[in-house]
Amino acid sequence: MLQLEQSTREAIRRSFAPVLARRDEFADAFYRRLFEYDPSLRAMFAHDLSETRRKFVDMLVVIVDAAAAYGPVRRIMEELGARHVAYGVQTEHYAVVVEILIETLRGSSDQFDAAAEDAWRALLAQVCEAMLFGAEQASAAAAGTYAATPPPH
């Protein structure tokens, strides 16, 4: 479960609404910026990014909706982190994605002010924590060891 203050949840939803109106343009901009920042990341993705872009925005919708309603999204994020291990995603990639996402949101939403940025950073910190825990669990399972217990939800 994502635990955010009401003002944080409202800033996220407010800043995300314009993004949804141009979801394809947003996803294109995100991946273009990501690959410009680190061209080596391109190898982790299929040649045709159509499905990847759709899934990316769909997952953002799930995260934003869960943040707004205190929904049970933590387990979904843990599973997503576990799946990303197989793609070769490393811990340091999470910070890169957060920064590129913030940059893309800033350029895609006229509602993305300092409060929205702070709200998104709070949200993404929780998302990354859950995904990294899922990745740790998957790596430990593959190695035949046990990882730490999950942080409280």
XYZ file of N, CA, C and O in Angstrom:
612
model
N 0.844 -1.168 0.000
C 0.000 0.000 0.000
C 0.893 1.236 0.000
O 1.879 1.298 0.708
N 0.555 2.195 -0.807
C 1.290 3.449 -0.837
C 0.703 4.373 0.217
O -0.504 4.550 0.301
N 1.569 4.959 1.009
C 1.102 5.826 2.084
C 1.565 7.244 1.800
O 2.732 7.571 1.973
N 0.631 8.055 1.361
C 0.914 9.428 0.993
C -0.137 10.341 1.596
O -1.300 9.957 1.725
N 0.266 11.546 1.902
C -0.683 12.530 2.423
C -1.661 12.944 1.327
O -1.357 12.847 0.141
N -2.818 13.438 1.746
C -3.854 13.848 0.800
C -3.329 14.893 -0.188
O -3.575 14.799 -1.389
N -2.589 15.877 0.278
C -2.079 16.920 -0.616
C -1.103 16.339 -1.644
O -1.059 16.786 -2.797
N -0.343 15.333 -1.233
C 0.589 14.664 -2.145
C -0.182 13.908 -3.215
O 0.125 13.999 -4.407
N -1.203 13.182 -2.804
C -2.022 12.429 -3.757
C -2.700 13.365 -4.754
O -2.749 13.088 -5.944
N -3.200 14.496 -4.269
C -3.863 15.459 -5.147
C -2.887 16.065 -6.148
O -3.233 16.252 -7.325
N -1.676 16.378 -5.716
C -0.677 16.948 -6.625
C -0.299 15.949 -7.711
O -0.104 16.333 -8.878
N -0.226 14.689 -7.362
C 0.093 13.651 -8.347
C -1.009 13.567 -9.389
O -0.744 13.597 -10.590
N -2.237 13.476 -8.946
C -3.360 13.345 -9.886
C -3.474 14.586 -10.771
O -3.682 14.483 -11.977
N -3.335 15.754 -10.188
C -3.442 17.012 -10.934
C -2.371 17.096 -12.023
O -2.647 17.459 -13.158
N -1.165 16.717 -11.689
C -0.068 16.819 -12.653
C -0.095 15.698 -13.684
O 0.485 15.835 -14.758
N -0.772 14.612 -13.385
C -0.815 13.469 -14.294
C -1.932 13.584 -15.331
O -1.829 13.014 -16.411
N -2.969 14.332 -15.030
C -4.107 14.454 -15.951
C -3.688 14.905 -17.353
O -4.105 14.295 -18.346
N -2.862 15.948 -17.497
C -2.448 16.340 -18.856
C -1.622 15.262 -19.563
O -1.647 15.164 -20.785
N -0.909 14.466 -18.802
C -0.102 13.387 -19.384
C -1.020 12.354 -20.036
O -0.745 11.880 -21.142
N -2.103 12.020 -19.364
C -3.030 11.026 -19.911
C -3.653 11.491 -21.218
O -3.931 10.672 -22.095
N -3.840 12.777 -21.345
C -4.429 13.310 -22.576
C -3.494 13.124 -23.767
O -3.946 13.083 -24.911
N -2.192 12.974 -23.476
C -1.189 12.795 -24.532
C -0.274 11.614 -24.192
O 0.944 11.711 -24.295
N -0.867 10.525 -23.817
C -0.107 9.379 -23.299
C 0.927 8.850 -24.281
O 2.025 8.502 -23.882
N 0.605 8.760 -25.569
C 1.566 8.245 -26.544
C 2.758 9.190 -26.690
O 3.910 8.747 -26.717
N 2.466 10.474 -26.778
C 3.525 11.483 -26.871
C 4.415 11.447 -25.627
O 5.642 11.538 -25.714
N 3.780 11.288 -24.457
C 4.521 11.211 -23.197
C 5.451 10.002 -23.180
O 6.636 10.114 -22.846
N 4.930 8.839 -23.542
C 5.736 7.614 -23.534
C 6.883 7.714 -24.526
O 8.011 7.302 -24.220
N 6.613 8.270 -25.694
C 7.684 8.473 -26.671
C 8.782 9.362 -26.099
O 9.975 9.063 -26.241
N 8.378 10.460 -25.479
C 9.348 11.400 -24.902
C 10.153 10.739 -23.794
O 11.375 10.935 -23.695
N 9.496 9.934 -22.957
C 10.195 9.261 -21.866
C 11.285 8.336 -22.408
O 12.443 8.415 -21.987
N 10.926 7.464 -23.323
C 11.915 6.507 -23.829
C 13.003 7.195 -24.657
O 14.168 6.789 -24.603
N 12.646 8.231 -25.381
C 13.669 8.977 -26.127
C 14.691 9.575 -25.151
O 15.900 9.435 -25.338
N 14.212 10.197 -24.081
C 15.117 10.783 -23.082
C 15.940 9.710 -22.376
O 17.123 9.907 -22.109
N 15.298 8.602 -22.057
C 16.000 7.517 -21.371
C 17.163 7.007 -22.216
O 18.284 6.861 -21.721
N 16.928 6.751 -23.476
C 17.969 6.209 -24.346
C 19.012 7.253 -24.711
O 20.169 6.909 -24.963
N 18.628 8.530 -24.739
C 19.621 9.586 -24.940
C 20.550 9.663 -23.732
O 21.752 9.842 -23.877
N 19.967 9.513 -22.539
C 20.760 9.577 -21.316
C 21.725 8.395 -21.221
O 22.881 8.562 -20.871
N 21.210 7.200 -21.494
C 22.034 5.998 -21.406
C 21.692 5.061 -22.562
O 20.796 4.210 -22.442
N 22.374 5.221 -23.688
C 22.084 4.392 -24.866
C 22.198 2.888 -24.608
O 21.541 2.093 -25.286
N 22.984 2.479 -23.627
C 23.133 1.046 -23.357
C 21.824 0.411 -22.872
O 21.639 -0.796 -22.993
N 20.911 1.219 -22.350
C 19.636 0.685 -21.865
C 18.745 0.212 -23.016
O 17.872 -0.631 -22.817
N 18.975 0.707 -24.209
C 18.133 0.349 -25.361
C 18.139 -1.155 -25.602
O 17.129 -1.740 -26.015
N 19.254 -1.816 -25.319
C 19.379 -3.264 -25.552
C 18.442 -4.086 -24.663
O 18.190 -5.258 -24.953
N 17.918 -3.499 -23.605
C 17.012 -4.221 -22.707
C 15.587 -4.306 -23.253
O 14.739 -4.958 -22.651
N 15.333 -3.632 -24.352
C 13.975 -3.514 -24.864
C 13.851 -4.119 -26.252
O 14.816 -4.175 -27.006
N 12.629 -4.530 -26.584
C 12.341 -5.031 -27.927
C 12.564 -3.911 -28.944
O 12.505 -2.723 -28.600
N 12.801 -4.302 -30.178
C 13.009 -3.313 -31.246
C 11.799 -2.378 -31.348
O 11.940 -1.168 -31.416
N 10.607 -2.960 -31.368
C 9.371 -2.185 -31.448
C 8.911 -1.875 -30.021
O 8.570 -2.771 -29.250
N 8.899 -0.610 -29.682
C 8.553 -0.188 -28.322
C 7.061 0.053 -28.110
O 6.662 0.466 -27.021
N 6.233 -0.221 -29.085
C 4.800 0.085 -28.978
C 4.185 -0.522 -27.724
O 3.517 0.173 -26.944
N 4.387 -1.806 -27.529
C 3.806 -2.494 -26.371
C 4.440 -2.004 -25.072
O 3.758 -1.816 -24.068
N 5.730 -1.787 -25.087
C 6.441 -1.301 -23.903
C 5.915 0.063 -23.484
O 5.667 0.305 -22.304
N 5.740 0.956 -24.447
C 5.223 2.301 -24.140
C 3.821 2.209 -23.551
O 3.500 2.903 -22.585
N 2.979 1.358 -24.129
C 1.613 1.209 -23.610
C 1.624 0.683 -22.183
O 0.945 1.215 -21.302
N 2.432 -0.355 -21.944
C 2.502 -0.934 -20.603
C 3.052 0.058 -19.586
O 2.612 0.082 -18.433
N 4.017 0.862 -20.010
C 4.609 1.861 -19.116
C 3.541 2.845 -18.643
O 3.392 3.088 -17.442
N 2.781 3.402 -19.561
C 1.753 4.364 -19.169
C 0.645 3.669 -18.387
O 0.152 4.210 -17.386
N 0.275 2.465 -18.786
C -0.743 1.722 -18.031
C -0.300 1.503 -16.588
O -1.108 1.628 -15.657
N 0.978 1.177 -16.375
C 1.470 0.966 -15.016
C 1.488 2.278 -14.242
O 1.186 2.299 -13.049
N 1.814 3.370 -14.905
C 1.738 4.667 -14.227
C 0.307 4.967 -13.788
O 0.085 5.497 -12.696
N -0.657 4.617 -14.612
C -2.066 4.805 -14.246
C -2.390 3.992 -12.995
O -3.035 4.494 -12.062
N -1.950 2.750 -12.953
C -2.182 1.902 -11.776
C -1.565 2.536 -10.540
O -2.196 2.612 -9.472
N -0.348 3.020 -10.675
C 0.354 3.625 -9.538
C -0.350 4.888 -9.077
O -0.561 5.094 -7.875
N -0.724 5.751 -10.015
C -1.403 6.996 -9.659
C -2.758 6.699 -9.021
O -3.116 7.301 -8.008
N -3.508 5.760 -9.582
C -4.802 5.397 -8.998
C -4.633 4.815 -7.603
O -5.406 5.116 -6.691
N -3.630 3.990 -7.414
C -3.380 3.403 -6.098
C -2.967 4.473 -5.101
O -3.396 4.453 -3.945
N -2.160 5.417 -5.540
C -1.746 6.504 -4.649
C -2.954 7.341 -4.236
O -3.049 7.772 -3.092
N -3.866 7.542 -5.159
C -5.044 8.359 -4.872
C -6.013 7.660 -3.931
O -6.698 8.306 -3.152
N -6.052 6.346 -3.983
C -7.050 5.600 -3.215
C -6.436 4.724 -2.134
O -7.135 3.916 -1.537
N -5.152 4.893 -1.865
C -4.464 4.001 -0.929
C -4.642 2.549 -1.342
O -4.860 1.669 -0.527
N -4.580 2.286 -2.614
C -4.797 0.937 -3.122
C -3.651 -0.012 -2.805
O -2.550 0.402 -2.478
N -3.911 -1.309 -2.917
C -2.904 -2.333 -2.615
C -1.958 -2.567 -3.792
O -2.034 -3.577 -4.476
N -1.083 -1.625 -4.046
C -0.219 -1.711 -5.217
C 1.168 -2.255 -4.876
O 1.909 -2.632 -5.765
N 1.511 -2.343 -3.611
C 2.870 -2.747 -3.249
C 3.225 -4.117 -3.816
O 4.293 -4.295 -4.370
N 2.346 -5.072 -3.696
C 2.642 -6.419 -4.206
C 2.847 -6.398 -5.721
O 3.722 -7.079 -6.244
N 2.057 -5.611 -6.415
C 2.217 -5.480 -7.870
C 3.598 -4.926 -8.188
O 4.273 -5.407 -9.104
N 4.049 -3.943 -7.421
C 5.369 -3.338 -7.655
C 6.489 -4.320 -7.316
O 7.512 -4.360 -7.995
N 6.306 -5.125 -6.271
C 7.301 -6.152 -5.940
C 7.424 -7.150 -7.086
O 8.529 -7.537 -7.474
N 6.293 -7.584 -7.633
C 6.311 -8.523 -8.750
C 6.940 -7.894 -9.987
O 7.686 -8.559 -10.716
N 6.670 -6.625 -10.214
C 7.272 -5.920 -11.342
C 8.795 -5.854 -11.184
O 9.542 -6.099 -12.132
N 9.254 -5.557 -9.982
C 10.691 -5.538 -9.711
C 11.321 -6.898 -9.925
O 12.422 -7.013 -10.485
N 10.625 -7.944 -9.520
C 11.136 -9.304 -9.710
C 11.265 -9.625 -11.204
O 12.273 -10.201 -11.633
N 10.277 -9.241 -11.988
C 10.338 -9.488 -13.438
C 11.478 -8.711 -14.097
O 12.084 -9.187 -15.052
N 11.760 -7.524 -13.590
C 12.800 -6.699 -14.204
C 14.206 -7.256 -13.992
O 15.124 -6.891 -14.721
N 14.378 -8.148 -13.040
C 15.682 -8.797 -12.849
C 16.058 -9.556 -14.119
O 17.196 -9.487 -14.586
N 15.090 -10.248 -14.691
C 15.346 -11.036 -15.906
C 15.720 -10.166 -17.099
O 16.379 -10.625 -18.027
N 15.330 -8.896 -17.068
C 15.665 -7.977 -18.167
C 17.057 -7.389 -18.013
O 17.536 -6.679 -18.893
N 17.675 -7.641 -16.861
C 19.005 -7.095 -16.619
C 19.010 -5.758 -15.895
O 20.034 -5.088 -15.819
N 17.871 -5.364 -15.364
C 17.784 -4.090 -14.658
C 18.607 -4.168 -13.369
O 18.488 -5.127 -12.607
N 19.432 -3.165 -13.170
C 20.298 -3.073 -11.992
C 19.767 -1.991 -11.058
O 19.018 -1.101 -11.471
N 20.176 -2.044 -9.808
C 19.729 -1.084 -8.804
C 19.915 0.357 -9.264
O 19.022 1.197 -9.094
N 21.056 0.656 -9.883
C 21.337 2.037 -10.295
C 20.400 2.524 -11.399
O 20.218 3.730 -11.578
N 19.759 1.617 -12.119
C 18.829 2.020 -13.170
C 17.578 2.686 -12.594
O 16.957 3.511 -13.275
N 17.202 2.341 -11.386
C 15.994 2.912 -10.788
C 16.118 4.423 -10.638
O 15.191 5.167 -10.961
N 17.252 4.895 -10.164
C 17.459 6.340 -9.995
C 17.432 7.042 -11.351
O 16.876 8.146 -11.467
N 17.998 6.411 -12.362
C 17.993 6.993 -13.706
C 16.552 7.126 -14.199
O 16.148 8.185 -14.694
N 15.771 6.076 -14.059
C 14.382 6.102 -14.524
C 13.585 7.164 -13.774
O 12.797 7.899 -14.381
N 13.794 7.276 -12.476
C 13.082 8.301 -11.699
C 13.406 9.682 -12.251
O 12.502 10.502 -12.483
N 14.670 9.973 -12.470
C 15.056 11.303 -12.953
C 14.508 11.577 -14.349
O 14.028 12.680 -14.624
N 14.563 10.587 -15.220
C 14.044 10.770 -16.575
C 12.525 10.928 -16.536
O 11.954 11.748 -17.257
N 11.857 10.171 -15.677
C 10.406 10.300 -15.543
C 10.035 11.686 -15.032
O 9.124 12.331 -15.562
N 10.736 12.171 -14.019
C 10.468 13.516 -13.482
C 10.678 14.558 -14.580
O 9.852 15.455 -14.776
N 11.766 14.431 -15.316
C 12.062 15.373 -16.408
C 10.959 15.337 -17.469
O 10.522 16.383 -17.964
N 10.495 14.134 -17.806
C 9.459 13.993 -18.823
C 8.128 14.536 -18.317
O 7.409 15.206 -19.068
N 7.808 14.295 -17.069
C 6.586 14.859 -16.490
C 6.648 16.386 -16.501
O 5.666 17.053 -16.847
N 7.786 16.921 -16.135
C 7.962 18.374 -16.101
C 7.696 18.976 -17.485
O 7.052 20.016 -17.601
N 8.167 18.305 -18.516
C 7.982 18.804 -19.866
C 6.632 18.483 -20.480
O 6.299 19.016 -21.539
N 5.839 17.641 -19.836
C 4.576 17.178 -20.417
C 3.336 17.703 -19.716
O 2.231 17.487 -20.197
N 3.503 18.346 -18.583
C 2.340 18.773 -17.809
C 2.516 20.205 -17.323
O 3.468 20.504 -16.604
N 1.588 21.060 -17.697
C 1.634 22.435 -17.207
C 1.253 22.499 -15.725
O 1.378 23.539 -15.099
N 0.834 21.388 -15.192
C 0.486 21.295 -13.772
C 1.648 20.773 -12.920
O 1.494 20.547 -11.730
N 2.795 20.585 -13.551
C 3.937 20.007 -12.842
C 4.769 21.123 -12.215
O 5.714 21.635 -12.792
N 4.383 21.485 -10.995
C 5.082 22.521 -10.253
C 5.942 21.873 -9.169
O 6.105 20.649 -9.140
N 6.506 22.678 -8.288
C 7.386 22.149 -7.234
C 6.636 21.164 -6.331
O 7.205 20.137 -5.933
N 5.391 21.452 -6.027
C 4.607 20.544 -5.178
C 4.380 19.215 -5.880
O 4.461 18.151 -5.254
N 4.113 19.267 -7.180
C 3.918 18.027 -7.937
C 5.213 17.232 -7.990
O 5.197 16.008 -7.837
N 6.336 17.914 -8.184
C 7.611 17.195 -8.217
C 7.888 16.512 -6.884
O 8.271 15.342 -6.848
N 7.672 17.223 -5.790
C 7.866 16.618 -4.465
C 6.944 15.419 -4.277
O 7.354 14.386 -3.731
N 5.702 15.553 -4.733
C 4.730 14.466 -4.599
C 5.161 13.247 -5.411
O 5.119 12.117 -4.910
N 5.567 13.474 -6.642
C 6.019 12.367 -7.491
C 7.260 11.705 -6.909
O 7.391 10.479 -6.939
N 8.169 12.496 -6.378
C 9.370 11.904 -5.776
C 9.003 11.027 -4.579
O 9.577 9.948 -4.393
N 8.047 11.460 -3.772
C 7.594 10.649 -2.635
C 6.958 9.350 -3.122
O 7.239 8.269 -2.592
N 6.123 9.459 -4.137
C 5.477 8.282 -4.710
C 6.507 7.324 -5.310
O 6.504 6.125 -5.030
N 7.399 7.854 -6.106
C 8.379 7.008 -6.780
C 9.374 6.379 -5.816
O 9.870 5.276 -6.073
N 9.637 7.035 -4.708
C 10.504 6.429 -3.690
C 9.866 5.156 -3.153
O 10.538 4.133 -2.979
N 8.560 5.195 -2.922
C 7.862 4.005 -2.434
C 7.793 2.928 -3.512
O 7.940 1.737 -3.226
N 7.570 3.337 -4.749
C 7.526 2.381 -5.849
C 8.878 1.693 -5.998
O 8.959 0.464 -6.104
N 9.944 2.483 -5.987
C 11.287 1.900 -6.131
C 11.614 0.975 -4.961
O 12.205 -0.090 -5.166
N 11.239 1.366 -3.770
C 11.489 0.513 -2.600
C 10.841 -0.856 -2.796
O 11.461 -1.895 -2.569
N 9.587 -0.861 -3.239
C 8.870 -2.126 -3.444
C 9.480 -2.920 -4.598
O 9.660 -4.144 -4.491
N 9.807 -2.247 -5.699
C 10.392 -2.954 -6.839
C 11.755 -3.527 -6.493
O 12.079 -4.654 -6.869
N 12.549 -2.762 -5.769
C 13.875 -3.262 -5.373
C 13.758 -4.440 -4.417
O 14.551 -5.385 -4.490
N 12.768 -4.409 -3.546
C 12.552 -5.552 -2.661
C 12.175 -6.786 -3.489
O 12.703 -7.876 -3.267
N 11.277 -6.594 -4.464
C 10.901 -7.714 -5.330
C 12.089 -8.246 -6.104
O 12.246 -9.463 -6.270
N 12.945 -7.340 -6.581
C 14.151 -7.757 -7.307
C 15.082 -8.535 -6.394
O 15.652 -9.561 -6.795
N 15.224 -8.068 -5.161
C 16.078 -8.755 -4.185
C 15.539 -10.159 -3.903
O 16.304 -11.128 -3.848
N 14.231 -10.268 -3.755
C 13.611 -11.569 -3.511
C 13.845 -12.517 -4.689
O 14.175 -13.682 -4.502
N 13.671 -12.006 -5.905
C 13.860 -12.837 -7.094
C 15.308 -13.282 -7.220
O 15.581 -14.450 -7.538
N 16.228 -12.377 -6.962
C 17.650 -12.724 -7.044
C 18.028 -13.748 -5.986
O 18.770 -14.688 -6.255
N 17.482 -13.574 -4.790
C 17.772 -14.515 -3.707
C 17.195 -15.893 -4.021
O 17.845 -16.910 -3.790
N 15.989 -15.918 -4.586
C 15.371 -17.197 -4.938
C 16.180 -17.906 -6.021
O 16.390 -19.119 -5.964
N 16.662 -17.136 -6.990
C 17.466 -17.728 -8.060
C 18.787 -18.271 -7.529
O 19.301 -19.265 -8.032
N 19.307 -17.634 -6.473
C 20.573 -18.074 -5.889
C 20.367 -19.141 -4.817
O 21.328 -19.672 -4.274
N 19.097 -19.426 -4.484
C 18.808 -20.430 -3.466
C 19.019 -19.935 -2.056
O 19.227 -20.717 -1.142
N 18.941 -18.624 -1.863
C 19.081 -18.037 -0.528
C 17.791 -17.334 -0.160
O 16.859 -17.247 -0.952
N 17.755 -16.816 1.022
C 16.585 -16.081 1.469
C 16.939 -14.619 1.627
O 17.970 -14.274 2.176
N 16.052 -13.764 1.128
C 16.258 -12.321 1.268
C 15.580 -11.850 2.535
O 14.865 -12.590 3.207
N 15.798 -10.600 2.831
C 15.217 -9.985 4.019
C 13.695 -10.011 3.948
O 13.105 -10.170 2.884
N 13.077 -9.821 5.068
C 11.623 -9.722 5.100
C 11.204 -8.370 4.554
O 11.957 -7.403 4.625
N 10.002 -8.294 4.002
C 9.578 -7.032 3.411
C 9.388 -5.950 4.471
O 9.053 -6.260 5.612
N 9.595 -4.716 4.073
C 9.289 -3.628 4.994
C 7.779 -3.584 5.213
O 7.019 -4.121 4.405
N 7.329 -2.965 6.287
C 5.888 -2.907 6.547
C 5.172 -2.160 5.433
O 5.699 -1.220 4.875
N 3.981 -2.599 5.119
C 3.192 -1.986 4.031
C 2.449 -0.818 4.550
O 1.821 -0.666 5.409
